[in-house]
Amino acid sequence: MVESSVVQERPQEPAEPPAARRPRPRPRPAQLVLAGLVVAFVAARLSIAARAEAFRTFDTRSYAGLLDGPNPTATLSFTGHAPRLWGTPLLYTLAGSDPARAWAQALISTAAWVVLVLALWTMLRGTTARVCAGVALFVLALTRAVYVWDHTLTAESLSISLGLLAFGLLVLWVRRRSWPLLAATVVVTVWWMFVRQDMLLFIALVPAVLAVLAWRSRPHRWAAVVALVAIGAGLGWNAALLGPTDETFAKWSASGRSQTDETFLYRLMVEVQRDPEIRQVYHRELGMPRCVAIEDPSLVRRWNVRKFSEAYANCPELQRWAEEHEMAIGFRYAMAEPDHYREIMVGRILPMALGSTELHTYGRPVSMLPDAVEQVWYPRRDLVLPLLAGAVVATVLACVLTGAVRRRPWLVVAGVLGVVVSLVSVLASLMLSAGEYSRFGIQEAIYLRISLVVLAVAALDAALTRPWRRAGRAARGVPGDDAAQP
């Protein structure tokens, strides 16, 4: 009898759980810290925006019109037939009312600081350096001298925020090579160049980085070329609008003159006529004709631009001289009297431009940070230059000693470039303008402090993630500072 064979079935392997049921990876500690910092910062910024009031200056009407509400067409033009370039008037037109304009500026500013912190976070390796960078930048953004501009209806808020946004988006694109990030970078950069003409040195850094990537990085090459073409077209558009915008400005200015002529008028009123030594140099070395009509001391003391302009209208010879020399007069004075120029620049003008803002003139700040924290970022004006100079030397030296120059070269280059361009830009702006020094230098003052933070955290990151530290921790089985990656 033949036994029947028994066929055994192979046991079925348990089916894998559906992808939707797989447990999600838990957020890493660094991600939780970053999320906490962002949430706290956004909450603080929203608290400021809810309590602050929109603040108008004389210049507001050239951006937003004479009255609250919809803008008249004359304040917005993409062809130069408006008193300002279209960057700020476009936002104000879309917002429609002063409170909405202030809120729009505050939200754009908040987003810009968050993007900047995210970009810097991706460039650092250690959690400690990342947290220090985020805390430092968010605290800086919460100081009165920074956030007050978000509620002042002039171009300063956008000129600061769009710059931070452009650099942050550029870094994120370089890291991730995402076309939407590149498109956003180009749009923001082009928008930025139509906010203030004196930002062109900073704006030039964006195409400079793109040019280096197109030359040295094959994965970024063609995308960088496309972006360079778009930004180049924007710069050409910007150059074409400068002349018509300068002339249209006369309809809105306090003096009834073009922006170039009124800038020289301000210099004549607040610098030349108030300082006998400067006045003598202008007459003796620079060949400026005398005019009795503008030498009335009451015209200078009362800061009455309209009255001073009416007196200036009685000086035809002086006006002809100004048409020929007004654009380069600041530089010519520095060359003619370098000692006196250095004395007034270091002793009075630069501390105002790089120091604290005259808040009673440009806004009504609300309380947020303790005064002691505010003074860390914006000390007394007599201490501003020594402390900033010391910080520059200390952070650069720290980058050298910790090896950040070799191991974090992009961060060190970015920090050094930020410091250099900030100083060159503020000196150039002050040569071309006069009067409201703390307003004209606010962008450079903020970018300079950000650059110092970049250098400091680059040095810190290099020190805490040095190879011998990692090797020692690995031998002991202790995770290093750079173990937690977002």
Short mmCIF file of C-alpha atoms in Angstrom, two decimals, residues 2-457:
data_model
loop_
_atom_site.label_atom_id
_atom_site.label_comp_id
_atom_site.label_asym_id
_atom_site.label_seq_id
_atom_site.Cartn_x
_atom_site.Cartn_y
_atom_site.Cartn_z
CA VAL A 2 1.32 3.25 -1.08
CA GLU A 3 0.91 6.02 1.33
CA SER A 4 -0.58 9.17 -0.09
CA SER A 5 1.77 12.07 -0.19
CA VAL A 6 0.99 15.05 1.92
CA VAL A 7 1.45 18.38 0.29
CA GLN A 8 2.40 21.08 2.79
CA GLU A 9 1.62 24.64 1.94
CA ARG A 10 4.31 27.26 2.58
CA PRO A 11 3.30 29.59 5.38
CA GLN A 12 2.42 33.01 4.08
CA GLU A 13 4.70 35.85 5.12
CA PRO A 14 2.95 38.62 7.02
CA ALA A 15 2.02 41.45 4.72
CA GLU A 16 3.85 44.73 5.20
CA PRO A 17 1.71 47.42 6.77
CA PRO A 18 0.40 49.99 4.32
CA ALA A 19 2.59 53.05 3.88
CA ALA A 20 -0.06 55.16 5.50
CA ARG A 21 0.14 53.05 8.66
CA ARG A 22 3.90 53.13 9.03
CA PRO A 23 4.99 55.09 12.06
CA ARG A 24 6.24 58.53 11.17
CA PRO A 25 9.75 59.42 12.24
CA ARG A 26 9.81 61.52 15.34
CA PRO A 27 11.04 65.08 15.00
CA ARG A 28 14.65 65.44 15.95
CA PRO A 29 15.52 67.67 18.90
CA ALA A 30 17.02 70.34 16.63
CA GLN A 31 13.81 70.51 14.63
CA LEU A 32 11.77 70.96 17.79
CA VAL A 33 14.08 73.72 18.96
CA LEU A 34 13.84 75.50 15.60
CA ALA A 35 10.06 75.21 15.58
CA GLY A 36 9.91 76.62 19.11
CA LEU A 37 12.11 79.58 18.20
CA VAL A 38 10.04 80.36 15.10
CA VAL A 39 6.72 80.13 16.95
CA ALA A 40 7.96 82.37 19.78
CA PHE A 41 9.35 84.93 17.34
CA VAL A 42 6.22 85.05 15.19
CA ALA A 43 4.06 85.42 18.30
CA ALA A 44 6.21 88.31 19.54
CA ARG A 45 6.11 90.02 16.16
CA LEU A 46 2.33 89.66 15.92
CA SER A 47 2.03 91.13 19.41
CA ILE A 48 4.04 94.17 18.29
CA ALA A 49 2.01 94.57 15.10
CA ALA A 50 -1.26 94.42 17.03
CA ARG A 51 -0.19 97.22 19.40
CA ALA A 52 1.77 99.50 17.06
CA GLU A 53 0.22 102.26 14.97
CA ALA A 54 0.93 103.14 11.37
CA PHE A 55 3.17 106.22 11.33
CA ARG A 56 3.26 108.82 8.56
CA THR A 57 6.16 111.13 7.81
CA PHE A 58 6.30 113.93 5.25
CA ASP A 59 7.70 111.47 2.69
CA THR A 60 4.78 109.06 3.13
CA ARG A 61 2.60 110.98 0.70
CA SER A 62 5.06 110.33 -2.14
CA TYR A 63 4.62 106.58 -1.55
CA ALA A 64 0.99 106.30 -0.42
CA GLY A 65 -0.78 109.50 -1.46
CA LEU A 66 -2.01 112.45 0.56
CA LEU A 67 -4.81 110.68 2.44
CA ASP A 68 -5.48 107.29 3.94
CA GLY A 69 -7.31 104.99 1.56
CA PRO A 70 -6.83 104.08 -2.12
CA ASN A 71 -3.76 105.61 -3.70
CA PRO A 72 -4.05 108.19 -6.45
CA THR A 73 -2.55 106.88 -9.68
CA ALA A 74 0.26 109.44 -9.54
CA THR A 75 2.08 107.58 -6.76
CA LEU A 76 2.48 104.33 -8.71
CA SER A 77 4.03 104.06 -12.15
CA PHE A 78 6.07 101.31 -13.80
CA THR A 79 7.45 103.78 -16.35
CA GLY A 80 8.91 106.43 -14.03
CA HIS A 81 5.99 108.87 -13.99
CA ALA A 82 5.74 108.87 -10.19
CA PRO A 83 7.81 110.47 -7.45
CA ARG A 84 9.26 107.12 -6.34
CA LEU A 85 10.23 103.83 -7.89
CA TRP A 86 7.32 101.40 -7.86
CA GLY A 87 8.52 98.94 -5.20
CA THR A 88 6.89 100.51 -2.13
CA PRO A 89 3.93 102.22 -3.87
CA LEU A 90 2.91 98.85 -5.33
CA LEU A 91 2.53 97.33 -1.86
CA TYR A 92 0.73 100.40 -0.57
CA THR A 93 -1.65 100.37 -3.52
CA LEU A 94 -2.52 96.72 -2.92
CA ALA A 95 -2.96 97.26 0.83
CA GLY A 96 -5.17 100.33 0.39
CA SER A 97 -5.12 101.83 3.90
CA ASP A 98 -2.45 102.89 6.37
CA PRO A 99 -3.17 100.13 8.96
CA ALA A 100 -3.15 97.50 6.22
CA ARG A 101 0.12 98.87 4.85
CA ALA A 102 1.77 98.65 8.27
CA TRP A 103 0.47 95.09 8.72
CA ALA A 104 1.74 94.09 5.28
CA GLN A 105 5.19 95.45 6.04
CA ALA A 106 5.23 93.70 9.42
CA LEU A 107 4.23 90.33 7.93
CA ILE A 108 6.80 90.56 5.12
CA SER A 109 9.46 91.52 7.64
CA THR A 110 8.57 88.63 9.95
CA ALA A 111 8.68 86.15 7.07
CA ALA A 112 12.04 87.57 5.92
CA TRP A 113 13.68 87.08 9.32
CA VAL A 114 12.33 83.53 9.57
CA VAL A 115 13.66 82.66 6.09
CA LEU A 116 17.04 84.16 6.97
CA VAL A 117 17.27 82.04 10.13
CA LEU A 118 16.25 78.91 8.21
CA ALA A 119 18.94 79.60 5.60
CA LEU A 120 21.64 80.11 8.22
CA TRP A 121 20.41 77.02 10.08
CA THR A 122 21.05 74.86 6.99
CA MET A 123 24.62 76.15 6.68
CA LEU A 124 25.62 75.32 10.24
CA ARG A 125 26.34 71.81 11.51
CA GLY A 126 26.11 71.98 15.27
CA THR A 127 22.90 72.42 17.19
CA THR A 128 24.51 74.87 19.61
CA ALA A 129 25.64 77.22 16.85
CA ARG A 130 22.27 76.94 15.15
CA VAL A 131 20.34 77.84 18.27
CA CYS A 132 22.69 80.75 19.02
CA ALA A 133 22.24 82.05 15.46
CA GLY A 134 18.46 81.81 15.66
CA VAL A 135 18.23 83.47 19.06
CA ALA A 136 20.63 86.28 18.12
CA LEU A 137 18.85 87.15 14.87
CA PHE A 138 15.35 86.90 16.30
CA VAL A 139 16.28 89.12 19.25
CA LEU A 140 17.82 91.66 16.86
CA ALA A 141 14.57 91.65 14.86
CA LEU A 142 12.63 92.42 18.05
CA THR A 143 14.62 95.55 18.92
CA ARG A 144 12.87 98.90 18.58
CA ALA A 145 15.41 100.19 16.08
CA VAL A 146 14.45 97.35 13.71
CA TYR A 147 10.73 96.73 14.04
CA VAL A 148 9.74 100.41 14.25
CA TRP A 149 10.33 100.72 10.48
CA ASP A 150 7.68 98.09 9.77
CA HIS A 151 5.07 100.55 11.03
CA THR A 152 6.58 103.65 9.42
CA LEU A 153 5.14 104.28 5.98
CA THR A 154 8.34 104.84 4.04
CA ALA A 155 10.60 102.60 1.94
CA GLU A 156 12.94 101.50 4.73
CA SER A 157 10.94 98.48 5.89
CA LEU A 158 10.79 96.88 2.45
CA SER A 159 14.40 97.75 1.64
CA ILE A 160 15.47 95.81 4.76
CA SER A 161 13.00 92.91 4.52
CA LEU A 162 13.36 92.18 0.81
CA GLY A 163 17.13 92.07 1.17
CA LEU A 164 16.91 89.51 3.99
CA LEU A 165 14.38 87.52 1.98
CA ALA A 166 16.50 87.57 -1.19
CA PHE A 167 19.64 86.34 0.57
CA GLY A 168 17.75 83.72 2.56
CA LEU A 169 15.98 82.34 -0.51
CA LEU A 170 19.24 82.32 -2.47
CA VAL A 171 20.94 80.19 0.20
CA LEU A 172 18.00 77.78 0.35
CA TRP A 173 18.04 77.43 -3.44
CA VAL A 174 21.78 76.72 -3.47
CA ARG A 175 21.23 74.00 -0.86
CA ARG A 176 18.14 72.42 -2.45
CA ARG A 177 18.24 73.40 -6.15
CA SER A 178 14.51 73.97 -6.29
CA TRP A 179 13.12 75.96 -9.23
CA PRO A 180 10.37 77.58 -7.11
CA LEU A 181 13.02 78.81 -4.68
CA LEU A 182 15.05 80.25 -7.56
CA ALA A 183 11.98 81.93 -9.05
CA ALA A 184 11.15 83.45 -5.67
CA THR A 185 14.73 84.69 -5.33
CA VAL A 186 14.57 86.44 -8.71
CA VAL A 187 11.16 88.01 -8.06
CA VAL A 188 12.19 89.30 -4.64
CA THR A 189 15.52 90.64 -5.94
CA VAL A 190 13.86 92.52 -8.81
CA TRP A 191 11.24 93.93 -6.44
CA TRP A 192 14.01 94.95 -4.02
CA MET A 193 15.89 96.98 -6.64
CA PHE A 194 12.79 99.16 -7.18
CA VAL A 195 12.49 100.14 -3.50
CA ARG A 196 15.60 102.28 -2.89
CA GLN A 197 18.39 103.14 -5.33
CA ASP A 198 21.01 103.21 -2.56
CA MET A 199 20.67 99.41 -2.07
CA LEU A 200 22.37 98.58 -5.37
CA LEU A 201 25.65 97.52 -3.72
CA PHE A 202 23.80 94.91 -1.68
CA ILE A 203 21.62 93.90 -4.62
CA ALA A 204 24.77 93.31 -6.70
CA LEU A 205 25.75 90.51 -4.30
CA VAL A 206 22.89 88.34 -5.59
CA PRO A 207 23.99 88.29 -9.27
CA ALA A 208 27.60 88.01 -8.06
CA VAL A 209 26.81 84.75 -6.24
CA LEU A 210 24.83 83.51 -9.24
CA ALA A 211 27.75 84.32 -11.54
CA VAL A 212 30.15 82.32 -9.36
CA LEU A 213 27.74 79.37 -9.33
CA ALA A 214 27.32 79.55 -13.11
CA TRP A 215 31.09 79.46 -13.45
CA ARG A 216 32.06 76.89 -10.82
CA SER A 217 29.03 74.68 -10.10
CA ARG A 218 27.76 72.46 -12.91
CA PRO A 219 24.53 71.43 -11.09
CA HIS A 220 23.57 75.12 -10.68
CA ARG A 221 24.92 76.44 -13.98
CA TRP A 222 21.93 76.80 -16.28
CA ALA A 223 19.50 77.80 -13.57
CA ALA A 224 21.96 80.48 -12.45
CA VAL A 225 22.31 81.76 -16.01
CA VAL A 226 18.54 82.06 -16.38
CA ALA A 227 18.34 83.96 -13.07
CA LEU A 228 21.19 86.26 -14.14
CA VAL A 229 19.39 87.17 -17.35
CA ALA A 230 16.19 88.00 -15.46
CA ILE A 231 17.98 90.10 -12.84
CA GLY A 232 19.99 91.86 -15.56
CA ALA A 233 16.76 92.81 -17.29
CA GLY A 234 15.47 94.17 -13.99
CA LEU A 235 18.59 96.29 -13.54
CA GLY A 236 18.15 97.71 -17.04
CA TRP A 237 14.53 98.56 -16.26
CA ASN A 238 15.63 100.20 -13.03
CA ALA A 239 18.25 102.34 -14.79
CA ALA A 240 15.69 103.49 -17.37
CA LEU A 241 13.34 104.78 -14.64
CA LEU A 242 15.83 106.76 -12.55
CA GLY A 243 15.80 109.91 -14.69
CA PRO A 244 12.01 110.24 -15.12
CA THR A 245 11.39 109.40 -11.45
CA ASP A 246 13.90 112.03 -10.35
CA GLU A 247 12.11 114.70 -12.34
CA THR A 248 8.60 113.61 -11.29
CA PHE A 249 9.69 113.87 -7.67
CA ALA A 250 9.56 117.66 -7.99
CA LYS A 251 5.73 117.57 -7.87
CA TRP A 252 5.83 116.09 -4.37
CA SER A 253 8.97 117.49 -2.79
CA ALA A 254 9.02 120.14 -0.10
CA SER A 255 11.12 122.38 -2.33
CA GLY A 256 9.36 121.78 -5.65
CA ARG A 257 12.64 120.48 -7.10
CA SER A 258 13.89 117.15 -8.41
CA GLN A 259 15.24 114.64 -5.90
CA THR A 260 18.84 115.31 -6.95
CA ASP A 261 18.39 119.09 -6.58
CA GLU A 262 16.58 118.77 -3.25
CA THR A 263 19.32 116.49 -1.88
CA PHE A 264 21.90 119.18 -2.63
CA LEU A 265 19.57 121.75 -1.08
CA TYR A 266 19.46 119.70 2.13
CA ARG A 267 23.25 119.45 2.16
CA LEU A 268 23.52 123.20 1.66
CA MET A 269 21.09 123.88 4.50
CA VAL A 270 22.07 121.33 7.16
CA GLU A 271 25.81 120.99 6.55
CA VAL A 272 27.31 123.87 4.59
CA GLN A 273 25.42 126.80 6.10
CA ARG A 274 25.65 125.46 9.65
CA ASP A 275 29.40 124.84 9.68
CA PRO A 276 31.62 127.86 8.90
CA GLU A 277 34.61 125.63 8.20
CA ILE A 278 32.72 123.56 5.63
CA ARG A 279 31.30 126.72 4.08
CA GLN A 280 34.76 128.22 3.63
CA VAL A 281 36.03 125.05 1.95
CA TYR A 282 33.06 125.06 -0.43
CA HIS A 283 33.81 128.65 -1.43
CA ARG A 284 37.59 128.51 -1.42
CA GLU A 285 38.43 124.96 -2.60
CA LEU A 286 35.33 123.85 -4.48
CA GLY A 287 34.48 127.16 -6.16
CA MET A 288 30.90 127.48 -4.91
CA PRO A 289 29.59 131.04 -5.55
CA ARG A 290 28.37 133.06 -2.57
CA CYS A 291 24.71 134.04 -2.29
CA VAL A 292 23.50 136.44 0.40
CA ALA A 293 19.90 135.24 0.08
CA ILE A 294 20.61 131.84 1.73
CA GLU A 295 22.89 133.16 4.49
CA ASP A 296 20.04 134.20 6.78
CA PRO A 297 20.60 132.15 10.00
CA SER A 298 16.86 131.85 10.64
CA LEU A 299 16.44 129.77 7.48
CA VAL A 300 18.82 127.14 8.84
CA ARG A 301 17.67 127.12 12.47
CA ARG A 302 14.01 126.51 11.64
CA TRP A 303 14.64 123.62 9.21
CA ASN A 304 12.24 125.20 6.74
CA VAL A 305 13.05 123.59 3.43
CA ARG A 306 10.40 125.50 1.52
CA LYS A 307 11.62 128.90 2.73
CA PHE A 308 15.23 127.93 2.08
CA SER A 309 14.29 126.80 -1.44
CA GLU A 310 12.59 130.13 -2.12
CA ALA A 311 15.76 131.95 -1.02
CA TYR A 312 17.87 129.57 -3.14
CA ALA A 313 15.75 130.50 -6.17
CA ASN A 314 17.31 133.99 -5.94
CA CYS A 315 20.79 132.56 -6.51
CA PRO A 316 21.02 131.85 -10.26
CA GLU A 317 24.81 131.62 -10.32
CA LEU A 318 24.80 129.16 -7.42
CA GLN A 319 22.14 127.06 -9.15
CA ARG A 320 24.21 126.83 -12.32
CA TRP A 321 27.22 125.73 -10.27
CA ALA A 322 25.09 123.14 -8.44
CA GLU A 323 23.80 121.59 -11.68
CA GLU A 324 27.37 120.85 -12.64
CA HIS A 325 28.78 119.68 -9.29
CA GLU A 326 25.95 118.50 -7.01
CA MET A 327 26.28 114.75 -7.67
CA ALA A 328 29.96 114.52 -6.73
CA ILE A 329 30.18 117.33 -4.18
CA GLY A 330 30.39 115.04 -1.15
CA PHE A 331 33.31 113.12 -2.63
CA ARG A 332 35.05 116.32 -3.71
CA TYR A 333 34.78 117.73 -0.19
CA ALA A 334 36.28 114.54 1.28
CA MET A 335 39.22 114.86 -1.12
CA ALA A 336 39.68 118.58 -0.46
CA GLU A 337 39.53 118.36 3.37
CA PRO A 338 40.16 114.74 4.39
CA ASP A 339 40.99 115.58 8.02
CA HIS A 340 37.84 117.59 8.66
CA TYR A 341 35.71 115.13 6.71
CA ARG A 342 37.06 112.26 8.82
CA GLU A 343 36.45 114.27 11.98
CA ILE A 344 32.78 114.99 11.29
CA MET A 345 32.16 111.55 9.81
CA VAL A 346 33.63 109.60 12.74
CA GLY A 347 32.61 112.04 15.43
CA ARG A 348 29.01 112.75 14.43
CA ILE A 349 27.59 111.28 11.22
CA LEU A 350 28.61 107.59 11.33
CA PRO A 351 27.50 107.10 14.97
CA MET A 352 24.09 108.42 13.93
CA ALA A 353 23.91 106.29 10.80
CA LEU A 354 25.08 103.05 12.42
CA GLY A 355 23.68 103.71 15.88
CA SER A 356 20.22 103.92 17.32
CA THR A 357 17.28 105.35 15.38
CA GLU A 358 15.61 108.61 16.38
CA LEU A 359 12.41 106.80 17.23
CA HIS A 360 10.35 109.89 18.05
CA THR A 361 10.90 111.05 14.46
CA TYR A 362 10.12 107.82 12.65
CA GLY A 363 7.55 105.97 14.71
CA ARG A 364 5.92 105.12 18.02
CA PRO A 365 7.56 101.92 19.27
CA VAL A 366 5.85 99.65 21.77
CA SER A 367 7.53 97.80 24.62
CA MET A 368 8.97 94.33 23.94
CA LEU A 369 12.55 93.73 25.08
CA PRO A 370 14.24 95.00 28.27
CA ASP A 371 16.41 98.08 27.78
CA ALA A 372 19.51 96.08 28.71
CA VAL A 373 18.93 93.76 25.74
CA GLU A 374 18.26 96.69 23.42
CA GLN A 375 21.55 98.30 24.44
CA VAL A 376 23.51 95.19 23.54
CA TRP A 377 22.53 95.68 19.91
CA TYR A 378 22.26 99.48 19.95
CA PRO A 379 24.52 101.03 22.60
CA ARG A 380 24.96 104.75 23.23
CA ARG A 381 26.08 106.63 20.17
CA ASP A 382 29.47 107.51 21.62
CA LEU A 383 30.14 103.75 22.00
CA VAL A 384 28.75 102.57 18.66
CA LEU A 385 31.89 102.81 16.51
CA PRO A 386 34.39 101.44 19.09
CA LEU A 387 32.12 98.49 19.91
CA LEU A 388 31.36 97.70 16.27
CA ALA A 389 35.06 97.91 15.36
CA GLY A 390 35.92 95.64 18.29
CA ALA A 391 33.23 93.16 17.26
CA VAL A 392 34.54 93.03 13.69
CA VAL A 393 38.10 92.35 14.85
CA ALA A 394 36.99 89.79 17.45
CA THR A 395 34.75 87.79 15.12
CA VAL A 396 37.26 87.70 12.25
CA LEU A 397 40.03 86.65 14.67
CA ALA A 398 37.75 83.95 16.10
CA CYS A 399 37.11 82.60 12.60
CA VAL A 400 40.85 82.35 12.01
CA LEU A 401 41.67 80.71 15.36
CA THR A 402 38.87 78.16 15.22
CA GLY A 403 39.56 77.15 11.64
CA ALA A 404 36.25 78.49 10.35
CA VAL A 405 38.12 80.15 7.48
CA ARG A 406 38.96 76.67 6.16
CA ARG A 407 35.99 74.66 7.41
CA ARG A 408 33.14 77.20 7.02
CA PRO A 409 34.50 79.28 4.12
CA TRP A 410 31.13 80.26 2.66
CA LEU A 411 29.89 81.58 5.98
CA VAL A 412 33.11 83.49 6.61
CA VAL A 413 33.06 84.98 3.09
CA ALA A 414 29.40 85.95 3.54
CA GLY A 415 30.10 87.61 6.89
CA VAL A 416 33.16 89.52 5.70
CA LEU A 417 31.41 90.64 2.52
CA GLY A 418 28.44 91.79 4.58
CA VAL A 419 30.67 93.90 6.82
CA VAL A 420 32.63 95.42 3.93
CA VAL A 421 29.60 96.17 1.75
CA SER A 422 27.71 97.64 4.71
CA LEU A 423 30.54 100.06 5.47
CA VAL A 424 31.16 101.00 1.83
CA SER A 425 27.43 101.44 1.21
CA VAL A 426 26.85 103.67 4.22
CA LEU A 427 29.84 105.87 3.34
CA ALA A 428 28.65 106.17 -0.27
CA SER A 429 25.10 106.96 0.83
CA LEU A 430 26.28 109.65 3.21
CA MET A 431 28.40 111.22 0.47
CA LEU A 432 25.33 111.45 -1.76
CA SER A 433 22.79 112.52 0.86
CA ALA A 434 22.46 114.76 3.88
CA GLY A 435 20.24 115.35 6.87
CA GLU A 436 18.46 112.23 8.14
CA TYR A 437 21.56 110.16 8.84
CA SER A 438 19.95 107.63 11.18
CA ARG A 439 17.32 106.91 8.54
CA PHE A 440 19.68 106.77 5.57
CA GLY A 441 22.00 104.31 7.32
CA ILE A 442 19.43 101.99 8.91
CA GLN A 443 19.75 99.24 6.26
CA GLU A 444 23.52 99.14 6.61
CA ALA A 445 23.29 99.25 10.40
CA ILE A 446 21.09 96.14 10.45
CA TYR A 447 23.00 94.23 7.76
CA LEU A 448 26.27 94.96 9.56
CA ARG A 449 24.96 93.42 12.77
CA ILE A 450 23.65 90.40 10.89
CA SER A 451 27.08 89.94 9.28
CA LEU A 452 28.72 89.98 12.70
CA VAL A 453 26.30 87.29 13.87
CA VAL A 454 27.20 85.16 10.83
CA LEU A 455 30.92 85.45 11.60
CA ALA A 456 30.39 84.69 15.29
CA VAL A 457 28.30 81.56 14.75
#
